[in-house]
Coordinates of C-alpha atoms in Angstrom, one line a residue:
X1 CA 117.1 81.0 68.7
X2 CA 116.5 80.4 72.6
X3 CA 118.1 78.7 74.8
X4 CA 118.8 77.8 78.6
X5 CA 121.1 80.0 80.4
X6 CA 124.3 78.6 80.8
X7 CA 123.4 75.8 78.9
X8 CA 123.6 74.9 74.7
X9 CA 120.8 75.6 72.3
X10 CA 117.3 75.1 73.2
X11 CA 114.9 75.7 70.5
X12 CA 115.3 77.4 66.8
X13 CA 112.3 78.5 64.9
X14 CA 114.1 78.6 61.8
X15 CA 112.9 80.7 59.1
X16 CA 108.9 81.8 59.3
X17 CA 107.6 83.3 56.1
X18 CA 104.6 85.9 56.0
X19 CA 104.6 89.3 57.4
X20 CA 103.3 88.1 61.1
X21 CA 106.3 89.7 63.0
X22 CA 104.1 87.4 66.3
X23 CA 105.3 84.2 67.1
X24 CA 103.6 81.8 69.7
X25 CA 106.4 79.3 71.1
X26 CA 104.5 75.7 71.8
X27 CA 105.5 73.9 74.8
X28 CA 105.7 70.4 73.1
X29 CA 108.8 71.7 70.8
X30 CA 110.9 72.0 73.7
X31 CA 109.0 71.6 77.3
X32 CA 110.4 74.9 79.2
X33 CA 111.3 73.8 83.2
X34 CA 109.8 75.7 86.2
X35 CA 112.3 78.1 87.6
X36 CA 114.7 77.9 84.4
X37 CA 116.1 81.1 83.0
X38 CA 116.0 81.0 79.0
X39 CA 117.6 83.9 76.7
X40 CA 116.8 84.2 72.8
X41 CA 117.8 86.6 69.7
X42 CA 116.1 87.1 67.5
X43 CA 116.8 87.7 63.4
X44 CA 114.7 88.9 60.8
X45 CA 115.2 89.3 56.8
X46 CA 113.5 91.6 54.3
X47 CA 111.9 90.8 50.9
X48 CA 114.6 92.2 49.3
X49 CA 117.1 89.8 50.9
X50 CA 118.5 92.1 53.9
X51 CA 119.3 90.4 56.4
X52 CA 119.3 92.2 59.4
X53 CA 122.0 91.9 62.3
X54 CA 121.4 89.2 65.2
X55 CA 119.0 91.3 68.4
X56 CA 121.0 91.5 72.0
X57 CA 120.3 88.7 73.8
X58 CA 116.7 88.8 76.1
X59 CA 116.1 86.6 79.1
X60 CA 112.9 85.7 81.1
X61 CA 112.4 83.2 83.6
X62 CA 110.1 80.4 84.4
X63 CA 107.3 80.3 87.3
X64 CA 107.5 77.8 89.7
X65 CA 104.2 76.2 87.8
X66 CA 100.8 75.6 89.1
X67 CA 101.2 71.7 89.8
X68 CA 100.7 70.2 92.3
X69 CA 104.2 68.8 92.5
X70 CA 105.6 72.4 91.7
X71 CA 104.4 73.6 94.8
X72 CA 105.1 70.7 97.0
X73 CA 104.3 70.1 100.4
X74 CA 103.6 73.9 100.9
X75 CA 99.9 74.7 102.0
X76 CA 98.2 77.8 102.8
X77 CA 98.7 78.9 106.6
X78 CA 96.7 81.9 108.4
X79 CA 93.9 82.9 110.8
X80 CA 92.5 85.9 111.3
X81 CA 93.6 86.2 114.9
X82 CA 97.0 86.3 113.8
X83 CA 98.2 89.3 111.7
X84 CA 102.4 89.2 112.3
X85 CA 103.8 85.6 111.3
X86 CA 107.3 84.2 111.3
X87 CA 109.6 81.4 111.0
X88 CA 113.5 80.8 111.2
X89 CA 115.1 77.8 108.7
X90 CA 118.9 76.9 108.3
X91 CA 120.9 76.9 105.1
X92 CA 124.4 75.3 105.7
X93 CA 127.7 77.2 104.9
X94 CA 128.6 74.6 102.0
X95 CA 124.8 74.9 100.3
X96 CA 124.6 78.7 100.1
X97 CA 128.6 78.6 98.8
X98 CA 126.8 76.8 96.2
X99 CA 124.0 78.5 95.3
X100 CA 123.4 80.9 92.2
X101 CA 119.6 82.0 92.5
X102 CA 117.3 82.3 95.3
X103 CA 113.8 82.7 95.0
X104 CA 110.2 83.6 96.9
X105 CA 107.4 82.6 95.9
X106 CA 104.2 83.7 97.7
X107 CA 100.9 84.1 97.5
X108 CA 98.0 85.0 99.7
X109 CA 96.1 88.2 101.2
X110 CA 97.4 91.9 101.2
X111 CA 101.0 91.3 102.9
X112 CA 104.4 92.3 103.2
X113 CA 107.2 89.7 103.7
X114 CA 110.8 90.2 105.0
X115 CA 113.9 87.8 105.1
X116 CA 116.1 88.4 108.6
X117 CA 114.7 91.7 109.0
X118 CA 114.9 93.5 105.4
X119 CA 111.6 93.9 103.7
X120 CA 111.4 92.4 100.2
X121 CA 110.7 94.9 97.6
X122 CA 109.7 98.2 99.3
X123 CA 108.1 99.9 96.7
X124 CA 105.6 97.3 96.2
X125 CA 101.9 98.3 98.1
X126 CA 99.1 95.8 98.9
X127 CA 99.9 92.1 98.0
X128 CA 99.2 89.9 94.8
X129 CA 96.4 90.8 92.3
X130 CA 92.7 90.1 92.8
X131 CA 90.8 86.7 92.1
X132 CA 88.6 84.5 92.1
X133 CA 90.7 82.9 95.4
X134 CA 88.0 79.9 94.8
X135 CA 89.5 79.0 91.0
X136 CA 93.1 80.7 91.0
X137 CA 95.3 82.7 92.8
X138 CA 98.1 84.7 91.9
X139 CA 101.7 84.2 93.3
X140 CA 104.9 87.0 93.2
X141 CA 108.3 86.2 92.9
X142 CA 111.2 88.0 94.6
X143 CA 114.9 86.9 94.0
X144 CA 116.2 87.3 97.6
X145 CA 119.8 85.6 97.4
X146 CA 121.4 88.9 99.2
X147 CA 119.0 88.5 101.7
X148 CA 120.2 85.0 103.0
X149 CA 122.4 84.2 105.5
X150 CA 124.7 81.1 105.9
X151 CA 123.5 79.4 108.9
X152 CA 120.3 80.7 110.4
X153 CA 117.7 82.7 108.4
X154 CA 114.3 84.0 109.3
X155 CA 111.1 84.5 107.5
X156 CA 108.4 87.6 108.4
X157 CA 104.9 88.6 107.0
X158 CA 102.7 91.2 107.6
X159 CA 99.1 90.2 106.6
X160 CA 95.9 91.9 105.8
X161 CA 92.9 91.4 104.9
X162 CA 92.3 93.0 102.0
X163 CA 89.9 91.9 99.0
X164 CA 89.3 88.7 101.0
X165 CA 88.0 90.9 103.8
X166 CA 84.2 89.5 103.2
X167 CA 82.4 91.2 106.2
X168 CA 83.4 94.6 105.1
X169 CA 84.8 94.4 101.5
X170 CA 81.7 91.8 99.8
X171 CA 82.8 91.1 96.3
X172 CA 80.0 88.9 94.4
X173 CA 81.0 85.6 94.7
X174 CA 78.8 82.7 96.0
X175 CA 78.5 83.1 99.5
X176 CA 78.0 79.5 100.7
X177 CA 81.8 78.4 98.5
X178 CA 83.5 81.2 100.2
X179 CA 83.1 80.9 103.6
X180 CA 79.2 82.8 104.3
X181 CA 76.8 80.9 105.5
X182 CA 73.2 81.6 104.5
X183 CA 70.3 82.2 106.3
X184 CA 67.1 83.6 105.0
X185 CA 65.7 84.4 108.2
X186 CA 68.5 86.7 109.0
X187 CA 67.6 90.4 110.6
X188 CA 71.3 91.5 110.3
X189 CA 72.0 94.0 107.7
X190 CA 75.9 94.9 107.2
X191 CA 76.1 99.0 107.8
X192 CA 75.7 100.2 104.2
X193 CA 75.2 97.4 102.4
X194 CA 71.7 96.5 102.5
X195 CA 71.8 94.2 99.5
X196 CA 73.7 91.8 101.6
X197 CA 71.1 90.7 103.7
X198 CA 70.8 87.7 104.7
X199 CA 74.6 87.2 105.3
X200 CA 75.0 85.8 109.0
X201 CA 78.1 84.8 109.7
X202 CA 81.5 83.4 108.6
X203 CA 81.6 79.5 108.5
X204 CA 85.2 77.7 109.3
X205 CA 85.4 77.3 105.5
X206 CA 87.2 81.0 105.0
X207 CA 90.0 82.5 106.3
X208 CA 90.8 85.9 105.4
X209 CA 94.6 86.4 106.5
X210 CA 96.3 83.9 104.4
X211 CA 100.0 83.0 103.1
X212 CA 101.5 80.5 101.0
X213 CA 105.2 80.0 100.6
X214 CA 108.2 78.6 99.1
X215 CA 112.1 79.6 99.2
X216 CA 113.9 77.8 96.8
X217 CA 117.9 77.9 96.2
X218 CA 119.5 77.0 93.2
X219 CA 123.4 75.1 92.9
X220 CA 125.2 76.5 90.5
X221 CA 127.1 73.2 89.9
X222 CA 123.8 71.2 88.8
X223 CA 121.6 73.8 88.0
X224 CA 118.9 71.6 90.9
X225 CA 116.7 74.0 93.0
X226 CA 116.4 72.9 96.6
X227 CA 113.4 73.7 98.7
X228 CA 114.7 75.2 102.3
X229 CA 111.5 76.9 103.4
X230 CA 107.7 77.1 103.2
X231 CA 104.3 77.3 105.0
X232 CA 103.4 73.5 105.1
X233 CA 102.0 72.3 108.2
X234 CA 100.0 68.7 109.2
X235 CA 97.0 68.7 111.7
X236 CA 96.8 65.8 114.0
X237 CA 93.0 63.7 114.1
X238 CA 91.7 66.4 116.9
X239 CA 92.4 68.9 114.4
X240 CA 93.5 71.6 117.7
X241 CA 97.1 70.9 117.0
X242 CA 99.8 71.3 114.3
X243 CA 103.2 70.0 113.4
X244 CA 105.6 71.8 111.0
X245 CA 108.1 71.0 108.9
X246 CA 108.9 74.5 109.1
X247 CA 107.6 75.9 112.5
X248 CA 105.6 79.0 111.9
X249 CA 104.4 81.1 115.0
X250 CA 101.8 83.9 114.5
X251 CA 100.3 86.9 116.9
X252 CA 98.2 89.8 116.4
X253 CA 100.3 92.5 116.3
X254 CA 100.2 96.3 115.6
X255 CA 97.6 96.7 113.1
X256 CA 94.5 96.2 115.2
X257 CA 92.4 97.4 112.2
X258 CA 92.5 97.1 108.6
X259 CA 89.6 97.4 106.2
X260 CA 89.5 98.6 102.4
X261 CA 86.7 100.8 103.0
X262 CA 87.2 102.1 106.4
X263 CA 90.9 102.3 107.2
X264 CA 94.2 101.4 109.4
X265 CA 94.9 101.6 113.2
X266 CA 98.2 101.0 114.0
X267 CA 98.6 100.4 117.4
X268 CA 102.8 101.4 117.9
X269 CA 102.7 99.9 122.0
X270 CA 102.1 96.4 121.0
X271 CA 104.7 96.5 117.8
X272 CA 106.9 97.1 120.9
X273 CA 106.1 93.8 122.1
X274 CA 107.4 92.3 119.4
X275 CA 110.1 94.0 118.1
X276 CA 113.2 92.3 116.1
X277 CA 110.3 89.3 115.3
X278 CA 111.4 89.7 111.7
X279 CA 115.2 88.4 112.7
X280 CA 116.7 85.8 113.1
X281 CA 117.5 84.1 116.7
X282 CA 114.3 86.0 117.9
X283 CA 113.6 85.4 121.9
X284 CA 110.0 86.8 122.6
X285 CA 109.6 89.3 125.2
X286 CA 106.3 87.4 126.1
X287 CA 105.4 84.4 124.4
X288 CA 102.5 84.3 125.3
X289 CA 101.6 86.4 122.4
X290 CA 102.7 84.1 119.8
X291 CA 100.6 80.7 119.2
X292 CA 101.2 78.2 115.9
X293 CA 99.8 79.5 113.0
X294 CA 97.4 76.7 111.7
X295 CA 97.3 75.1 108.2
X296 CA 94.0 76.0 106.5
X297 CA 94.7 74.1 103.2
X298 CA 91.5 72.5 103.8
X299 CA 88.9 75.0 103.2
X300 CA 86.9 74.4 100.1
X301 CA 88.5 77.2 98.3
X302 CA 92.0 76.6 99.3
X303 CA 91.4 72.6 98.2
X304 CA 89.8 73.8 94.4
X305 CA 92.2 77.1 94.3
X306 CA 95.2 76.7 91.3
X307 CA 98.1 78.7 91.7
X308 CA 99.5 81.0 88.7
X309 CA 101.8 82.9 88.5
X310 CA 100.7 86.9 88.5
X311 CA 100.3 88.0 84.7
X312 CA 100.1 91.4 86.0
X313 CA 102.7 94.2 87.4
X314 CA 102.1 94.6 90.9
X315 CA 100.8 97.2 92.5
X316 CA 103.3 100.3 92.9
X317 CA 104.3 103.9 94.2
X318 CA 103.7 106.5 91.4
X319 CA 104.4 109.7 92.7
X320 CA 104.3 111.4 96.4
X321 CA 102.4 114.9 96.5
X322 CA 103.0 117.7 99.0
X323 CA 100.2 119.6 100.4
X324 CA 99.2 122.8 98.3
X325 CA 98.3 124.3 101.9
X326 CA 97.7 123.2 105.5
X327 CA 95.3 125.3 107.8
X328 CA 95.0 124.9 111.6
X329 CA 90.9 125.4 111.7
X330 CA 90.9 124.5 115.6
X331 CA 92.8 123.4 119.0
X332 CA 92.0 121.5 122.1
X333 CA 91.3 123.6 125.1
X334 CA 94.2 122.7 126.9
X335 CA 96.8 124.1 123.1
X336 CA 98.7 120.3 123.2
X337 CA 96.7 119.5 119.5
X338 CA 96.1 120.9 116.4
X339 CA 93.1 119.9 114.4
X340 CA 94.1 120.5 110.4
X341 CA 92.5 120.3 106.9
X342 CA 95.2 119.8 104.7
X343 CA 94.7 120.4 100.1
X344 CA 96.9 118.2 98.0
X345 CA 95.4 120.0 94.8
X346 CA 95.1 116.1 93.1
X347 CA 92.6 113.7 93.5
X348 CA 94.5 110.7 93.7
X349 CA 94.4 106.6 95.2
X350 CA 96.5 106.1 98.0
X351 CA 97.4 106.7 101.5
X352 CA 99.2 109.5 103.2
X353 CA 103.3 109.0 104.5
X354 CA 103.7 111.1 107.8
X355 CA 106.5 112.3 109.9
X356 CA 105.3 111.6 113.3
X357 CA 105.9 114.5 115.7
X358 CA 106.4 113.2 119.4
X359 CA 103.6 112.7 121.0
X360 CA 102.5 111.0 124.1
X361 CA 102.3 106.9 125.2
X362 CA 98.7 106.0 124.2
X363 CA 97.7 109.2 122.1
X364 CA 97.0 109.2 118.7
X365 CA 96.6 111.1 115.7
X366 CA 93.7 110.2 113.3
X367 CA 93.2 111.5 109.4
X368 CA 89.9 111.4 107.7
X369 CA 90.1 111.3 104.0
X370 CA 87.7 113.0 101.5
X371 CA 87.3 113.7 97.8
X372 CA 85.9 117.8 98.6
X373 CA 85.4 120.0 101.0
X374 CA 82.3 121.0 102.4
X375 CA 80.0 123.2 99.7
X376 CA 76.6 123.9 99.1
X377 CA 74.0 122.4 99.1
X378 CA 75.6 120.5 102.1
X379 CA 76.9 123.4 103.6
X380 CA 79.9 125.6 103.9
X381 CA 83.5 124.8 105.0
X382 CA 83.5 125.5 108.9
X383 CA 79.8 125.3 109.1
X384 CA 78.9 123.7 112.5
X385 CA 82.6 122.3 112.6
X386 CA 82.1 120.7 109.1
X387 CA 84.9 121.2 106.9
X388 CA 85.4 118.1 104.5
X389 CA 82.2 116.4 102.3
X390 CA 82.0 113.1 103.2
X391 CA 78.5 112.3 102.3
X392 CA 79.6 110.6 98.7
X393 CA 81.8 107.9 101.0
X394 CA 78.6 106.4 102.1
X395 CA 79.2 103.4 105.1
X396 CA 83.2 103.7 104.2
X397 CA 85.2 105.5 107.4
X398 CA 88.6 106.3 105.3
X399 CA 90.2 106.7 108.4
X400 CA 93.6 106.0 109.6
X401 CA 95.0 106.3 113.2
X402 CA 98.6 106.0 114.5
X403 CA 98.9 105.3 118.5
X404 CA 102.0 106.6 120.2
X405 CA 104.6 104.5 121.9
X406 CA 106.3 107.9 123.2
X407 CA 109.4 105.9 122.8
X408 CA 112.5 108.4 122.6
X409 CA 113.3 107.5 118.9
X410 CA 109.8 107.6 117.5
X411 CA 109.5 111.5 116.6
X412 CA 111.2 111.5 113.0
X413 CA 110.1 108.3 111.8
X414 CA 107.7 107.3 109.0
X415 CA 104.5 105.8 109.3
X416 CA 102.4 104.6 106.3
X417 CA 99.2 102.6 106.5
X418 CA 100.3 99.3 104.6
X419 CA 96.6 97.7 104.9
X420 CA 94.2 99.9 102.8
X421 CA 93.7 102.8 100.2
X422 CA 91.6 105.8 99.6
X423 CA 90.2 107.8 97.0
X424 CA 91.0 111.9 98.2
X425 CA 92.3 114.9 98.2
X426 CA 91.9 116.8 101.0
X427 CA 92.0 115.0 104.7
X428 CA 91.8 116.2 108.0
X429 CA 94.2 115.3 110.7
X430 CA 92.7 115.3 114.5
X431 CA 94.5 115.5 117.9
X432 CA 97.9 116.7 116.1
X433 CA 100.3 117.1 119.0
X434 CA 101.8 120.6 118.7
X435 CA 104.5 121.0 120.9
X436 CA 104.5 124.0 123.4
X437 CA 102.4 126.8 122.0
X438 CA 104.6 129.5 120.7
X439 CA 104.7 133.0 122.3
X440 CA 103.6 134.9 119.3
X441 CA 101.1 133.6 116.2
X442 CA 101.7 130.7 114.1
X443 CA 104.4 132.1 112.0
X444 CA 105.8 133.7 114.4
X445 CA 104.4 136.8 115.0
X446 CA 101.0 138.5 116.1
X447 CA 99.0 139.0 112.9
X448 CA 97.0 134.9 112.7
X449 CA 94.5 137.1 110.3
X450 CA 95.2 134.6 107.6
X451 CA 94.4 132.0 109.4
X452 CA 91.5 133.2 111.8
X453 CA 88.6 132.9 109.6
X454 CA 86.7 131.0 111.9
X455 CA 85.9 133.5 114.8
X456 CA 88.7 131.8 116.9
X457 CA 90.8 133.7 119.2
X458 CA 94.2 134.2 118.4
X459 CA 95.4 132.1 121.2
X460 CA 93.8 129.0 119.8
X461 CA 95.4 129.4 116.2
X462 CA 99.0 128.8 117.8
X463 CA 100.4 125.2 117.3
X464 CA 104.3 125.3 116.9
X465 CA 104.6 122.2 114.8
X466 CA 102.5 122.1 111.8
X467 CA 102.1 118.3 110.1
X468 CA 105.0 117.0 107.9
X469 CA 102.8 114.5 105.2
X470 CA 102.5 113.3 101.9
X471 CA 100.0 112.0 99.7
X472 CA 101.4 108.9 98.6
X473 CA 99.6 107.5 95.1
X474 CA 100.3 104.1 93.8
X475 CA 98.3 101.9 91.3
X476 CA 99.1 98.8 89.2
X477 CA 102.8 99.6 87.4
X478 CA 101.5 99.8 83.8
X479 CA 103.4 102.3 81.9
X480 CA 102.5 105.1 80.1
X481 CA 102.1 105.0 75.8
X482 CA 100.7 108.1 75.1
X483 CA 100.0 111.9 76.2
X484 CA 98.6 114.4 75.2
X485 CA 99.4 118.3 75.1
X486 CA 98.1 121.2 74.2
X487 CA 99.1 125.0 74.0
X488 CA 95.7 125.3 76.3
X489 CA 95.9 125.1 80.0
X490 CA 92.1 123.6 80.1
X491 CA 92.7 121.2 77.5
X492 CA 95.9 120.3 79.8
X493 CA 94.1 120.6 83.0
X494 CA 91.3 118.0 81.6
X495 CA 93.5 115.8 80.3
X496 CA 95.5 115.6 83.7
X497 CA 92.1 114.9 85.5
X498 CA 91.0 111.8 83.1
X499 CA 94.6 110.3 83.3
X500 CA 94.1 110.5 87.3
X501 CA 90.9 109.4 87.2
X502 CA 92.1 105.8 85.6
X503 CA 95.1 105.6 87.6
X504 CA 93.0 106.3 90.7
X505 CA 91.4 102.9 89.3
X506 CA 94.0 100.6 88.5
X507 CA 94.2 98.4 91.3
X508 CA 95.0 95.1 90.0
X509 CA 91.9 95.2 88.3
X510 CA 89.9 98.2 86.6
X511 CA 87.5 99.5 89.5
X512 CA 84.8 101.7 89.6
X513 CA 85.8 104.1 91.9
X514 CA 88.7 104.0 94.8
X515 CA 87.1 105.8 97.2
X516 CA 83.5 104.8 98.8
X517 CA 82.1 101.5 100.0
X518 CA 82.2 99.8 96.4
X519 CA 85.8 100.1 94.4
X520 CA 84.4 96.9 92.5
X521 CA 85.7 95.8 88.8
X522 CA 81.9 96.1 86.8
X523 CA 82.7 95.9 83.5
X524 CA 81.1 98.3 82.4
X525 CA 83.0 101.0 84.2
X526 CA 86.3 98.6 82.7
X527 CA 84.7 99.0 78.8
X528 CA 83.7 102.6 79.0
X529 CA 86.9 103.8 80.1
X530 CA 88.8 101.2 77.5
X531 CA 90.2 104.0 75.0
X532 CA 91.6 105.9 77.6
X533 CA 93.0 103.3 78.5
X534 CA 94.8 102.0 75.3
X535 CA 97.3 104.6 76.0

């Protein structure tokens, strides 16, 4: 039996004979509304003539739908010029008095969203799951109603460019429908990817930092869902300006870089510039920096695009992993920073969390991430300076950079690239401010033997504040069936290695790999690794 919430009987199968316990629910019985809540039990008798107690009820709830008229007068916003967006929308007193569910529904590149100032499910890394953005797209939904405020509300996202990021991420889609334009007389050749010559430029048809939005309410009274927010926007015949029935304002912001294959730079000056954007009642410090985020929901793939809702679990956190050991292998000449390798023990997708020390306005501290370390044939670890392999990466950087603020509070917090992933183990962390050297060795006392396998004098092996990180792994939230254990420590140890292996690779789609300039979804890599997968 199923039914609406809060509302009388819906549907009842009656009684199905056979011994298919699967049961496919066809939407001409009883149509099911976008954005309704339905519960059902379910009972079940044997061929003996048990009949088995009534289930506990089960609920799910309807997408918003991938009409046209679902999705209303939304449209898709972005440009790649503007990376921090935001917009502030009222909900009166009486309405929000009223009001039983709230919803966001979004969709677009890699991004993270926040209603007046709280970001909307932390755990979640990356954005929606990978498509085809020319034939579907995926959209989340969030239920936000704690978030909202009576009277004023704002709206923030953070966008990346993710798997739409063309110039430096080129899945193999048709060039000329997503936005490439072709010329077969080009000399350009993207660095590492020789197969994409030919590729000149971007035409206006594709825009990589995208968002699509709707915040719908829902009175309790009539059970109606009101529309009190979304990206929509109308450009006037000159096509240089916009009107909004929600104002959105966009500007660069922090992130100066972001790239699947080569990394994050997060730039912490300018995220001064526009601190508390993500709150309501926001006055710029310079407003210059902001400008109207245009509507793009002209570009060929935005116009063909359908919108479903994400069949998939999102991408999440799966564990954090402490370093197995941390070694200072050099300093600067003047003993303000540390240069460290630093062993997780487990090969694993993700980025690293770090507890910034303080450092100074305009500085930075830059990690490098790697699969090995230096080995023969390539060489041995300290070599000419060489301590991590990085050959296998190919063209991809895998390198992340924090820039000071030197702001008084900024020692102690947490910064974690939001923007990109990598494939490593080991990483090594450059221009690590230490603090003033201690007197003695690096744990305090004389004897840096441990330490000094390099040839370096004891004075440069003294840093007084060692880097607080974490690897932090995450992959599509699929759970777990099956394990396997053995009274063998190699059987164990091999198993542990596969299972990371394919959750390394689980990022919304199977990949190939998750760390050089590739992490593509062949299907061959998808069917050999099926069984494991299974479980």
């Amino acid at each position: 039996m199923m039914w609406e919430a809060e509302a009388n009987e819906a549907f009842r199968s009656w009684k199905i004979e056979g011994e298919d316990v699967s049961f496919r629910y066809q939407d001409d019985w009883y149509p099911l509304k976008p954005g309704s809540r339905y519960c059902f039990t379910v009972e079940y008798e044997t061929s003996d003539g048990y009949v088995a107690p009534r289930s506990e009820k089960a609920c799910f709830e309807m997408g918003l739908g991938h009409s046209k008229e679902a999705w209303g007068q939304s449209s898709w916003i972005g440009s790649d010029d503007l990376k921090v967006l935001r917009t502030e929308f009222d909900i009166s007193p009486m309405l929000l008095q009223r009001v039983s569910s709230a919803r966001l529904y979004v969709s677009g590149s890699w991004g993270q969203y926040y209603v007046n100032g709280e970001r909307v499910s932390v755990n979640e890394s990356l954005g929606v799951g990978w498509t085809r953005y020319d034939k579907k797209c995926y959209y989340a939904t969030y239920s936000i109603l704690p978030l909202l405020n009576s009277s004023r509300n704002a709206l923030g996202v953070a966008l990346g460019q993710g798997w739409r990021d063309l110039a430096n991420f080129p899945p193999k889609f048709e060039a000329g429908d997503l936005g490439f334009v072709l010329n077969p007389n080009a000399t350009e050749i993207l660095p590492g990817r020789t197969e994409m010559k030919g590729l000149l430029s971007k035409s206006p048809t594709w825009t990589a930092r995208v968002v699509r939005m709707i915040v719908k309410v829902r009175t309790d009274d009539d059970g109606v869902w009101h529309t009190v927010a979304q990206t929509t926007g109308k450009e006037n015949k000159k096509m240089k300006e916009q009107k909004n029935d929600t104002i959105w304002q966009g500007t660069p912001g922090p992130v100066t870089l972001d790239s699947i294959f080569n990394g994050e730079t997060y730039d912490a000056p300018e995220a001064e510039k526009i601190s508390g954007c993500f709150s309501p009642h926001y006055s710029p410090i310079n407003a210059s920096l902001w400008a109207a985020v245009p509507n793009i929901g002209g570009e060929a793939w935005a116009r063909r695009a359908v919108m479903v809702a994400q069949p998939i679990p999102p991408i999440r956190q799966q564990e954090t992993v402490a370093p197995l050991s941390i070694r200072l292998v050099g300093m600067s000449e003047d003993g303000k920073n540390g240069h460290f390798v630093i062993d997780f023990e487990k090969n694993r997708a993700g980025v690293c969390r770090v507890l910034l020390p303080k450092g100074e306005r305009g500085s930075n501290i830059t990690i490098r991430h790697a699969e090995a370390t230096m080995h023969a044939p390539y060489g041995y670890f300290g070599e000419n300076g060489k301590f991590l392999y990085y050959d296998n990466l190919r063209s991809a950087r895998a390198t992340d950079s924090y820039i000071f603020s030197g702001a008084s509070d900024e020692a102690g917090q947490f910064w974690q690239p939001a923007f990109t992933y990598h494939g490593f183990r080991h990483i090594e962390i450059f221009h690590w401010p230490c603090g003033n050297p201690t007197a003695n060795g690096v744990d305090g006392d004389d004897d840096d033997d441990d330490n000094n396998v390099f040839g370096l004098p004891t004075y440069a092996l003294r840093c007084k504040n060692f880097p607080r990180i974490q690897m932090v792994h995450f992959r599509t939230d699929m759970d777990q069936h099956g394990d396997i254990r053995s009274s063998n420590p190699v059987v164990n140890s091999f198993w542990e290695m596969a299972l990371g292996s394919l959750s390394s690779n689980l990022m919304s789609i199977p990949t190939d790999c998750p760390q050089r300039d590739e992490r593509l979804g062949w299907m061959g890599d998808a069917g050999s690794s099926a069984d494991i997968s299974a479980l």
